[in-house]
Coordinates of C-alpha atoms in Angstrom, one line a residue:
Chain A
Q7 CA -4.0 3.5 -19.8
K8 CA -3.1 3.0 -16.2
E9 CA -1.8 -0.4 -15.3
V10 CA -4.5 -0.8 -12.6
E11 CA -7.9 0.9 -12.6
Q12 CA -10.1 1.0 -9.6
D13 CA -13.4 3.0 -9.2
P14 CA -12.7 5.4 -6.3
G15 CA -16.4 5.5 -5.3
P16 CA -17.5 6.5 -2.7
L17 CA -19.7 3.5 -2.2
S18 CA -22.4 3.7 0.5
V19 CA -24.4 0.6 1.4
P20 CA -26.8 -0.4 4.3
E21 CA -25.6 -2.8 6.9
G22 CA -26.1 -6.5 5.8
A23 CA -25.7 -5.7 2.1
I24 CA -23.4 -7.6 -0.2
V25 CA -20.6 -5.4 -1.4
S26 CA -18.7 -5.9 -4.7
L27 CA -15.4 -4.1 -5.2
N28 CA -13.5 -4.4 -8.5
C29 CA -10.2 -3.7 -10.3
T30 CA -9.1 -4.1 -13.9
Y31 CA -5.6 -4.3 -15.0
S32 CA -3.7 -4.3 -18.3
N33 CA -0.4 -6.1 -17.5
S34 CA -0.8 -9.8 -18.4
A35 CA 2.3 -10.6 -16.4
F36 CA 0.5 -10.0 -13.1
Q37 CA 0.1 -13.3 -11.2
Y38 CA -0.3 -12.3 -7.6
F39 CA -3.3 -10.3 -6.4
M40 CA -4.1 -8.7 -3.1
W41 CA -6.7 -6.7 -1.4
Y42 CA -5.8 -4.3 1.4
R43 CA -8.1 -2.5 3.8
Q44 CA -7.2 0.9 5.1
Y45 CA -9.0 2.6 7.9
S46 CA -8.9 6.4 8.1
R47 CA -5.4 7.6 9.2
K48 CA -4.0 4.1 9.4
G49 CA -1.7 2.0 7.3
P50 CA -3.1 -0.5 4.8
E51 CA -3.6 -4.0 6.2
L52 CA -3.5 -7.1 4.0
L53 CA -7.0 -8.7 3.7
M54 CA -6.8 -11.3 1.0
Y55 CA -4.0 -12.8 -1.2
T56 CA -4.6 -14.9 -4.3
Y57 CA -2.3 -16.4 -6.8
S58 CA -3.4 -16.7 -10.4
S59 CA -7.0 -17.3 -11.3
G60 CA -9.8 -18.6 -9.1
N61 CA -11.6 -17.8 -5.9
K62 CA -10.5 -17.6 -2.3
E63 CA -12.8 -17.3 0.7
D64 CA -12.1 -16.1 4.2
G65 CA -15.1 -15.7 6.4
R66 CA -17.3 -13.0 5.0
F67 CA -14.8 -12.1 2.3
T68 CA -14.3 -13.7 -1.1
A69 CA -11.7 -12.7 -3.6
Q70 CA -12.0 -13.6 -7.3
V71 CA -9.5 -13.4 -10.1
D72 CA -10.4 -13.7 -13.8
K73 CA -7.1 -13.5 -15.6
S74 CA -8.8 -13.9 -19.0
S75 CA -10.7 -10.7 -18.5
K76 CA -7.9 -9.0 -16.4
Y77 CA -10.5 -8.4 -13.7
I78 CA -10.4 -9.0 -9.9
S79 CA -13.2 -8.7 -7.4
L80 CA -13.6 -8.6 -3.6
F81 CA -17.1 -9.5 -2.2
I82 CA -18.1 -8.7 1.3
R83 CA -21.1 -10.6 2.6
D84 CA -23.3 -9.3 5.5
S85 CA -21.4 -6.1 5.5
Q86 CA -20.9 -4.4 8.9
P87 CA -20.3 -0.7 9.9
S88 CA -16.8 -1.9 10.9
D89 CA -16.1 -2.7 7.2
S90 CA -16.2 1.0 6.5
A91 CA -12.8 1.8 5.0
T92 CA -10.8 2.3 1.8
Y93 CA -10.2 -0.9 -0.1
L94 CA -7.1 -1.1 -2.2
C95 CA -6.3 -3.7 -4.8
A96 CA -2.7 -4.6 -5.5
M97 CA -1.0 -6.9 -7.9
S98 CA 2.5 -8.1 -9.0
G99 CA 4.2 -10.4 -11.4
G100 CA 7.9 -9.5 -11.1
S101 CA 10.6 -11.1 -9.2
N102 CA 11.4 -8.0 -7.0
Y103 CA 8.1 -8.2 -5.1
K104 CA 7.0 -4.7 -6.1
L105 CA 3.2 -4.1 -6.0
T106 CA 1.1 -2.0 -8.3
F107 CA -1.8 -0.5 -6.4
G108 CA -5.2 0.7 -7.5
K109 CA -6.2 4.1 -6.1
G110 CA -8.7 2.6 -3.7
T111 CA -12.5 2.5 -3.2
L112 CA -14.0 4.3 -0.2
L113 CA -16.7 2.2 1.3
T114 CA -19.2 3.3 4.0
V115 CA -21.6 0.7 5.6
N116 CA -24.5 2.5 7.3
P117 CA -26.1 1.0 10.4
Chain B
D54 CA 6.9 -4.7 20.1
A55 CA 7.1 -6.9 17.0
G56 CA 6.1 -5.5 13.6
I57 CA 6.9 -2.4 11.7
T58 CA 7.1 1.1 13.2
Q59 CA 7.6 4.6 11.7
S60 CA 8.8 7.8 13.4
P61 CA 7.9 10.5 13.7
R62 CA 4.2 10.0 13.2
Y63 CA 3.6 13.7 12.5
K64 CA 6.1 16.2 11.2
I65 CA 5.9 19.8 10.2
T66 CA 8.9 21.4 8.5
E67 CA 9.8 24.3 6.2
T68 CA 10.7 24.5 2.6
G69 CA 14.4 23.7 2.1
R70 CA 15.0 21.8 5.3
Q71 CA 16.3 18.3 5.4
V72 CA 13.9 15.7 6.9
T73 CA 14.5 12.1 7.7
L74 CA 11.7 9.6 8.2
M75 CA 12.5 6.4 10.1
C76 CA 11.2 2.9 9.5
H77 CA 12.0 -0.1 11.6
Q78 CA 10.8 -3.7 11.3
T79 CA 11.4 -6.7 13.6
W80 CA 10.6 -9.5 11.2
S81 CA 14.0 -9.6 9.5
H82 CA 12.2 -9.2 6.2
S83 CA 14.6 -8.9 3.2
Y84 CA 12.5 -6.4 1.3
M85 CA 11.5 -2.9 2.4
F86 CA 9.5 -0.2 0.6
W87 CA 8.7 3.5 0.9
Y88 CA 5.4 4.8 -0.5
R89 CA 3.7 8.2 -0.5
Q90 CA -0.1 8.4 -0.5
D91 CA -1.9 11.4 -1.9
L92 CA -5.5 12.1 -2.8
G93 CA -6.1 11.3 -6.4
H94 CA -2.8 9.3 -6.8
G95 CA -3.1 6.5 -4.4
L96 CA 0.0 4.7 -3.2
R97 CA 3.1 5.5 -5.2
L98 CA 6.4 3.7 -4.7
I99 CA 9.4 6.0 -3.9
Y100 CA 12.2 3.6 -3.3
Y101 CA 12.6 -0.1 -2.3
S102 CA 15.4 -2.3 -1.0
A103 CA 15.9 -6.0 -1.6
A104 CA 18.5 -6.4 1.2
A105 CA 21.0 -4.3 3.3
D106 CA 23.0 -2.1 1.0
I107 CA 20.8 -2.8 -2.1
T108 CA 18.3 -0.1 -3.0
D109 CA 16.5 0.9 -6.2
K110 CA 14.2 3.7 -7.4
G111 CA 10.5 3.4 -7.6
E112 CA 7.9 5.5 -9.5
V113 CA 8.6 8.9 -7.8
P114 CA 12.2 9.0 -6.4
D115 CA 13.1 12.6 -7.2
G116 CA 14.0 14.6 -4.1
Y117 CA 14.4 11.6 -1.9
V118 CA 17.4 9.6 -0.7
V119 CA 17.4 6.2 1.1
S120 CA 20.0 4.0 2.8
R121 CA 19.9 0.6 4.3
S122 CA 22.9 -0.3 6.4
K123 CA 21.0 -2.8 8.6
T124 CA 18.2 -5.2 7.5
E125 CA 15.7 -3.8 10.1
N126 CA 16.1 -0.1 9.2
F127 CA 15.2 1.8 6.1
P128 CA 15.3 5.6 6.6
L129 CA 14.0 8.0 3.9
T130 CA 15.6 11.5 3.7
L131 CA 14.1 14.5 1.9
E132 CA 17.3 16.5 1.2
S133 CA 15.6 19.8 0.6
A134 CA 11.9 19.6 1.4
T135 CA 9.4 21.2 -1.0
R136 CA 5.7 21.8 -0.6
S137 CA 4.9 19.1 -3.2
Q138 CA 6.4 16.6 -0.7
T139 CA 3.6 17.2 1.7
S140 CA 2.0 13.8 2.0
V141 CA 1.5 10.7 4.1
Y142 CA 4.5 8.4 3.9
F143 CA 4.2 4.6 4.5
C144 CA 6.9 2.1 4.9
A145 CA 6.3 -1.6 4.2
S146 CA 8.3 -4.8 4.5
S147 CA 8.0 -8.2 3.0
E148 CA 9.7 -11.5 2.4
A149 CA 7.6 -12.2 -0.7
Y150 CA 4.5 -10.6 -2.4
E151 CA 2.6 -9.9 0.8
Q152 CA 3.7 -6.5 2.1
F153 CA 3.1 -5.3 5.7
F154 CA 2.7 -1.6 6.3
G155 CA 3.6 0.7 9.0
P156 CA 1.3 3.3 10.6
G157 CA 2.5 6.1 8.4
T158 CA 4.1 9.5 8.9
R159 CA 2.1 12.6 8.1
L160 CA 4.5 15.2 6.7
T161 CA 3.6 18.9 6.1
V162 CA 6.0 21.2 4.3
L163 CA 5.3 24.8 4.8

């Protein structure tokens, strides 16, 4: 079993839709959870950062962490064509700040 | 400019040649990382560094060498390039768990 599982998609939605992106993980030591957005031919950029369980909201983006289920989610409200990108989940629990990444989900938002 | 830069952005080389990819950050972050990104594999850690002169292997270190004599620079060397090292390489830096990535180097080994 991989440490982090993420459905690669692709996921295609109409503009304005609510998007749900998810990752599951197996390592109970993970405490820090991140979502990165990667546009085509660009480097990943940090979108959301959450410590332990709970929700965090930033504009149209909400990150949720359920440590009891080892499940994290990213919700995008009122999705826009500019949200079209690959979304990578990442997580860590060690003292050396290494991240374990999911393989990414390719999202396309159609106008 | 502030941030993290990588050079070259594109590189084509031949099997057996030595190639060095450069990474430079202006934040004075202690930690630096090298990843490769391939279809079907996602981002995989090659090497990382906790400070100048401190480096350690990641998930896929074979065929790669790193050094870090200065905090701001973290070059990655392919000692004898192979076709399987054709990939997109990303450098990242951090002071904690939030890593900040460079724009990437697209390397093709013929």
